[in-house]
Amino acid sequence: MLVVMQSDATAPQVDRVVAVIRERGLTPHVLPGTTRTAIGMTGNTSAVEAALFESLPGVSEAIRVTKPYKLASREMHRDDTAIPLPQGTFGPEAFTIVAGPCSVEDEALIFRTAEFLLENGITFLRAGAFKPRTSPYSFQGLGREGLAILKKVREKTGIAVVTELMDTDNADAVEEAVDVIQIGTRNMQNFALLKRVGLARKPVLLKRGMSATLEEWLMAAEYIMAGGNYQVILCERGVRTFADHSRNTLDLSVIPPAKTQSHLPIVVDPSHGTGKRAYVPSMSLAALAAGADGLLLEIHPDPDKALSDGAQTLDFPTFAKLLNQLRQLAPTLGRSIPSGRSESVC
Ligand code: PEP
Ligand code: MN
């Protein structure tokens, strides 16, 4: 059930609705909108009567939400959600680019990449300190040491950092060290982890499970939002199919239905989506054209020497060329890609 307030509803009227929801043993979620506030509720096992809320002062209407996910649904929140950070926003206007090496390999690599990105007007760095590798014998990431490097680059340069959290044990440390917490494809249905980041006060970049349907993906987002963290950024990173010409099948066709079903921003990761660096530029441009709100890209000064995912990683000149193409295309699609060093972060 979603209770939509009248545009001139007062704060005490909103509080009254919240109190009635609580009296029924349910959890209220106050969702301020551009013109009016809506209040969602979760925890209801039986139908909640619309009439109960519609008789309260300041209430415009009470709508039954038909989807199995509520807070993530477009029914609950008609406007596109924007997730603002000091370094940029994930949402409907800007096309926000996050780039960096697959893994934190050492401090020099991270600082060199951050400086290159900032010189090119990109204010979000990605790099994994904890790496989910298919083989236990592959490089597993630097762990806490890598996290300390990310914390340092963030403090010294002002760049925003996105990194993966793989388990609840490291949740406090990751939340403290970075700006956006990434949940990887393999953990999309790790419900303990989703519940933990639902308590975090940092945005969560939620990768689509490699075999997940859109509904399962949005249910995973719902787990995070039901905990009170509404700042969820969806990330399409390719799914498993019979195709073997690429590592995964980048499912750009999920963007329009994701936008129809949900108000959450969605970014695309063409690096993991294709697994091959030659395909990354065209798929990046296609993601922008398909309505994505941004990109997550793997870049490295010497991709062939990268400790993980080198085959899908762009070198700096190729990334700069792609960025130039994206900057030319974005305005024709009503998007902006900020350029130049941002005063506020350096
Ligand atoms: C990554 O971003 O480096 C990563 C491991 O991604 P995914 O979870 O999509 O495989
Ligand atoms: Mn990777």
XYZ file of C-alpha atoms and ligand atoms in Angstrom:
357
model
C 0.000 0.000 0.000
C 1.163 3.490 -0.867
C -0.413 6.482 0.826
C -0.128 9.593 -1.367
C -0.473 12.853 0.540
C -2.108 15.993 -0.836
C 0.407 18.508 -2.188
C -0.350 20.891 0.710
C -0.299 18.209 3.426
C 1.374 19.334 6.620
C 4.159 17.589 8.548
C 1.791 16.625 11.419
C -0.569 15.023 8.854
C 2.346 12.958 7.490
C 3.281 12.037 11.079
C -0.283 10.863 11.743
C -0.170 8.496 8.737
C 3.215 7.202 9.917
C 1.775 6.583 13.383
C -1.249 4.682 12.010
C 1.071 2.489 9.924
C 3.174 1.745 13.018
C 0.075 0.997 15.119
C -0.691 -1.793 12.669
C 2.753 -3.330 13.233
C 4.025 -2.244 9.792
C 7.111 -0.257 8.773
C 6.475 3.192 7.221
C 8.778 4.582 4.509
C 8.343 8.315 3.942
C 9.183 9.087 0.301
C 9.277 12.834 -0.390
C 8.508 13.655 -4.059
C 8.832 16.797 -6.168
C 5.176 17.772 -5.699
C 3.923 15.610 -2.846
C 4.996 13.136 -0.235
C 4.097 9.472 -0.439
C 4.344 6.977 2.391
C 4.968 3.345 1.607
C 4.614 0.493 4.056
C 6.271 -2.881 4.252
C 5.693 -5.899 6.438
C 2.026 -6.304 5.583
C 1.046 -9.950 5.363
C -2.633 -9.300 4.660
C -4.310 -6.603 2.566
C -4.247 -3.236 4.299
C -7.484 -1.354 3.844
C -7.208 1.745 1.678
C -10.250 3.317 3.371
C -8.420 3.394 6.702
C -5.838 5.811 5.272
C -8.080 7.724 2.891
C -10.135 8.958 5.836
C -7.076 10.582 7.466
C -6.561 14.350 7.018
C -4.105 15.376 4.259
C -4.321 12.050 2.425
C -5.037 12.208 -1.315
C -5.297 8.482 -2.061
C -4.157 5.060 -0.932
C -2.943 2.812 -3.738
C -2.408 -0.926 -3.579
C 1.039 -1.783 -4.922
C 0.641 -4.897 -7.033
C 4.322 -5.784 -7.516
C 6.125 -8.215 -5.179
C 8.725 -5.480 -4.692
C 7.330 -2.233 -3.351
C 9.935 0.418 -2.546
C 11.861 -0.318 -5.752
C 8.734 -0.123 -7.908
C 7.674 2.698 -10.183
C 4.193 2.364 -8.672
C 5.615 3.527 -5.364
C 7.731 6.355 -6.771
C 6.699 7.900 -10.063
C 9.722 10.190 -10.532
C 13.150 8.855 -11.482
C 15.323 8.660 -8.407
C 18.528 10.707 -8.386
C 21.298 9.717 -5.996
C 23.472 12.750 -5.404
C 27.028 12.654 -4.105
C 29.339 15.677 -3.844
C 31.264 14.407 -6.904
C 28.237 13.786 -9.134
C 24.766 12.304 -9.348
C 23.409 8.952 -10.488
C 20.069 9.728 -12.050
C 18.119 10.958 -15.041
C 20.152 13.984 -16.144
C 23.866 13.316 -15.937
C 25.516 10.297 -17.537
C 27.858 9.299 -14.742
C 31.013 7.378 -15.523
C 32.864 5.252 -12.989
C 36.203 3.851 -14.157
C 39.303 2.186 -12.793
C 41.176 -1.088 -12.596
C 39.424 -4.322 -11.754
C 41.570 -4.655 -8.612
C 43.525 -2.432 -6.280
C 46.982 -3.743 -7.207
C 49.111 -1.147 -5.434
C 49.015 2.468 -4.325
C 50.835 3.820 -7.395
C 48.252 2.333 -9.784
C 45.348 3.798 -7.832
C 46.829 7.295 -7.598
C 47.878 7.272 -11.243
C 44.386 6.205 -12.328
C 42.651 8.732 -10.061
C 44.791 11.570 -11.418
C 44.153 10.510 -15.016
C 40.399 10.364 -14.362
C 40.258 13.748 -12.643
C 42.256 15.327 -15.483
C 39.552 14.000 -17.803
C 36.693 15.284 -15.654
C 35.738 11.874 -14.266
C 35.125 11.987 -10.542
C 34.297 8.344 -9.728
C 36.983 5.667 -9.359
C 36.255 1.944 -9.191
C 38.688 -0.719 -7.906
C 38.179 -3.921 -5.956
C 40.043 -4.573 -2.708
C 38.125 -7.807 -2.085
C 37.923 -9.840 -5.282
C 35.407 -12.632 -5.958
C 37.571 -14.862 -8.182
C 36.290 -18.033 -9.805
C 39.516 -19.861 -8.924
C 40.847 -19.827 -5.344
C 44.359 -19.704 -6.839
C 43.780 -16.422 -8.687
C 44.744 -13.064 -7.135
C 42.201 -12.479 -4.362
C 42.763 -8.748 -3.915
C 44.679 -6.852 -1.245
C 41.770 -6.885 1.202
C 42.054 -4.383 4.069
C 45.369 -3.108 2.696
C 43.613 -2.290 -0.579
C 40.828 -0.579 1.312
C 43.392 1.637 3.071
C 44.759 2.665 -0.354
C 41.263 3.557 -1.537
C 40.622 5.577 1.597
C 43.871 7.448 1.053
C 43.182 8.300 -2.621
C 39.739 9.528 -1.670
C 41.111 11.756 1.079
C 44.052 13.079 -0.977
C 42.301 13.715 -4.319
C 38.595 14.053 -3.474
C 37.657 11.423 -6.051
C 34.626 9.307 -5.114
C 35.392 5.606 -4.720
C 33.247 2.582 -5.572
C 34.371 -0.796 -4.255
C 32.893 -4.242 -3.741
C 31.822 -5.607 -0.370
C 31.800 -9.407 -0.331
C 30.877 -10.273 3.242
C 29.260 -8.776 6.312
C 32.521 -9.007 8.329
C 34.045 -6.191 6.270
C 30.893 -4.076 6.027
C 31.851 -1.456 8.626
C 35.330 -1.027 7.127
C 34.055 -0.698 3.540
C 31.267 1.654 4.530
C 33.742 3.884 6.302
C 36.404 3.833 3.561
C 34.456 4.466 0.346
C 31.582 6.440 -1.190
C 29.572 3.730 -2.948
C 29.353 0.081 -1.866
C 29.273 -2.408 -4.742
C 27.462 -5.722 -4.415
C 28.772 -8.103 -7.046
C 26.872 -10.408 -9.358
C 27.701 -13.473 -7.251
C 26.217 -11.877 -4.146
C 23.038 -10.435 -5.620
C 21.032 -12.942 -3.618
C 23.241 -13.018 -0.537
C 20.378 -11.884 1.644
C 22.453 -11.406 4.802
C 24.735 -9.052 2.875
C 21.792 -7.217 1.294
C 20.213 -6.726 4.728
C 23.507 -5.395 6.077
C 23.920 -2.797 3.310
C 20.277 -1.905 3.859
C 21.492 -0.456 7.155
C 24.402 1.403 5.539
C 24.329 5.129 5.026
C 26.157 4.999 1.688
C 24.683 4.319 -1.781
C 24.798 0.721 -2.989
C 25.641 -0.253 -6.569
C 23.776 -3.530 -7.010
C 25.020 -5.682 -9.852
C 22.540 -7.961 -11.563
C 23.051 -11.636 -10.756
C 24.440 -13.408 -13.797
C 21.302 -15.548 -14.077
C 18.806 -13.195 -12.458
C 15.547 -12.036 -13.974
C 14.605 -8.376 -13.712
C 12.110 -9.256 -10.976
C 14.723 -11.123 -8.923
C 17.104 -8.193 -9.319
C 14.482 -5.708 -8.146
C 13.629 -7.987 -5.224
C 17.316 -7.829 -4.247
C 17.108 -4.026 -4.409
C 13.982 -4.272 -2.250
C 15.954 -6.098 0.469
C 18.325 -3.129 0.671
C 15.549 -0.540 0.589
C 13.402 -2.378 3.138
C 16.273 -1.873 5.597
C 15.995 1.889 5.136
C 18.701 2.495 2.532
C 16.881 3.908 -0.484
C 20.066 4.798 -2.349
C 20.325 1.853 -4.737
C 21.956 2.064 -8.173
C 21.262 -0.920 -10.437
C 24.115 -2.212 -12.603
C 23.626 -4.443 -15.641
C 26.831 -6.484 -16.124
C 25.808 -9.238 -18.519
C 24.069 -12.551 -18.026
C 24.904 -16.165 -18.838
C 23.571 -17.404 -22.156
C 24.517 -20.026 -24.758
C 26.538 -17.377 -26.607
C 30.283 -17.918 -26.412
C 31.540 -15.021 -28.526
C 31.680 -12.909 -25.369
C 32.197 -13.646 -21.655
C 28.589 -12.752 -20.840
C 25.675 -11.406 -22.846
C 25.305 -7.719 -22.061
C 21.566 -7.349 -21.730
C 20.930 -3.777 -22.811
C 17.338 -4.807 -23.487
C 16.770 -4.879 -19.724
C 17.125 -1.091 -19.495
C 13.697 -0.035 -20.863
C 11.752 -2.545 -18.707
C 13.900 -1.727 -15.681
C 12.983 1.929 -16.198
C 9.304 1.044 -16.587
C 9.168 -1.163 -13.498
C 11.486 0.835 -11.258
C 12.476 4.419 -10.496
C 16.049 3.458 -9.559
C 19.007 4.647 -11.642
C 20.729 2.007 -13.767
C 24.316 1.926 -14.978
C 25.915 -0.538 -17.382
C 29.183 -2.445 -17.057
C 30.276 -3.341 -20.602
C 33.644 -4.628 -19.327
C 32.229 -7.656 -17.498
C 29.310 -7.693 -19.924
C 31.522 -8.502 -22.915
C 34.765 -9.729 -21.372
C 36.630 -8.384 -24.393
C 38.081 -4.899 -24.560
C 37.444 -4.548 -28.312
C 33.697 -4.641 -27.688
C 33.617 -2.215 -24.780
C 33.501 1.131 -26.667
C 30.558 0.219 -28.926
C 28.601 -1.286 -26.031
C 29.279 1.826 -23.937
C 27.828 4.062 -26.636
C 24.895 1.671 -27.018
C 24.246 1.784 -23.256
C 24.013 5.580 -23.395
C 21.618 5.363 -26.356
C 19.538 2.678 -24.607
C 18.800 4.993 -21.687
C 21.363 3.972 -19.078
C 22.283 6.544 -16.444
C 25.993 5.809 -16.557
C 28.797 3.305 -17.016
C 31.127 1.209 -14.890
C 34.314 0.612 -16.886
C 37.571 -1.211 -16.252
C 40.652 0.776 -17.270
C 44.366 0.268 -16.545
C 47.557 1.942 -17.795
C 48.825 -1.444 -19.017
C 45.834 -3.819 -19.292
C 47.929 -6.803 -20.380
C 49.736 -6.646 -17.044
C 46.568 -6.232 -14.947
C 46.273 -8.761 -12.115
C 42.620 -9.434 -12.973
C 40.293 -8.989 -15.961
C 42.965 -7.502 -18.265
C 41.288 -8.892 -21.393
C 38.239 -6.680 -20.874
C 40.162 -3.633 -19.649
C 40.712 -0.476 -21.725
C 44.027 1.383 -21.744
C 43.986 5.112 -20.984
C 44.108 6.433 -24.593
C 41.237 4.159 -25.657
C 39.202 5.282 -22.645
C 39.932 8.960 -23.450
C 38.778 8.408 -27.047
C 35.591 6.703 -25.859
C 34.946 9.515 -23.404
C 35.206 12.021 -26.214
C 32.638 10.066 -28.247
C 30.305 9.763 -25.259
C 30.593 13.515 -24.670
C 29.583 14.178 -28.263
C 26.634 11.783 -28.155
C 25.274 12.594 -24.689
C 23.764 16.054 -25.401
C 21.750 14.755 -28.356
C 20.172 12.309 -25.908
C 19.479 14.990 -23.319
C 22.327 13.934 -21.046
C 25.340 15.761 -19.726
C 28.789 14.410 -18.925
C 30.630 16.910 -16.731
C 34.010 17.880 -18.130
C 37.140 19.269 -16.551
C 38.318 19.180 -12.985
C 35.548 19.873 -10.517
C 36.260 22.786 -8.189
C 34.441 21.112 -5.341
C 36.554 17.973 -5.160
C 40.130 19.183 -5.586
C 33.997 -6.278 -10.702
O 33.308 -5.256 -10.856
O 35.240 -6.274 -10.737
C 33.306 -7.588 -10.544
C 33.893 -8.614 -9.957
O 32.087 -7.586 -11.097
P 30.949 -8.724 -11.216
O 30.416 -8.906 -9.839
O 29.977 -8.115 -12.180
O 31.610 -9.965 -11.779
Mn 36.662 -7.177 -12.879
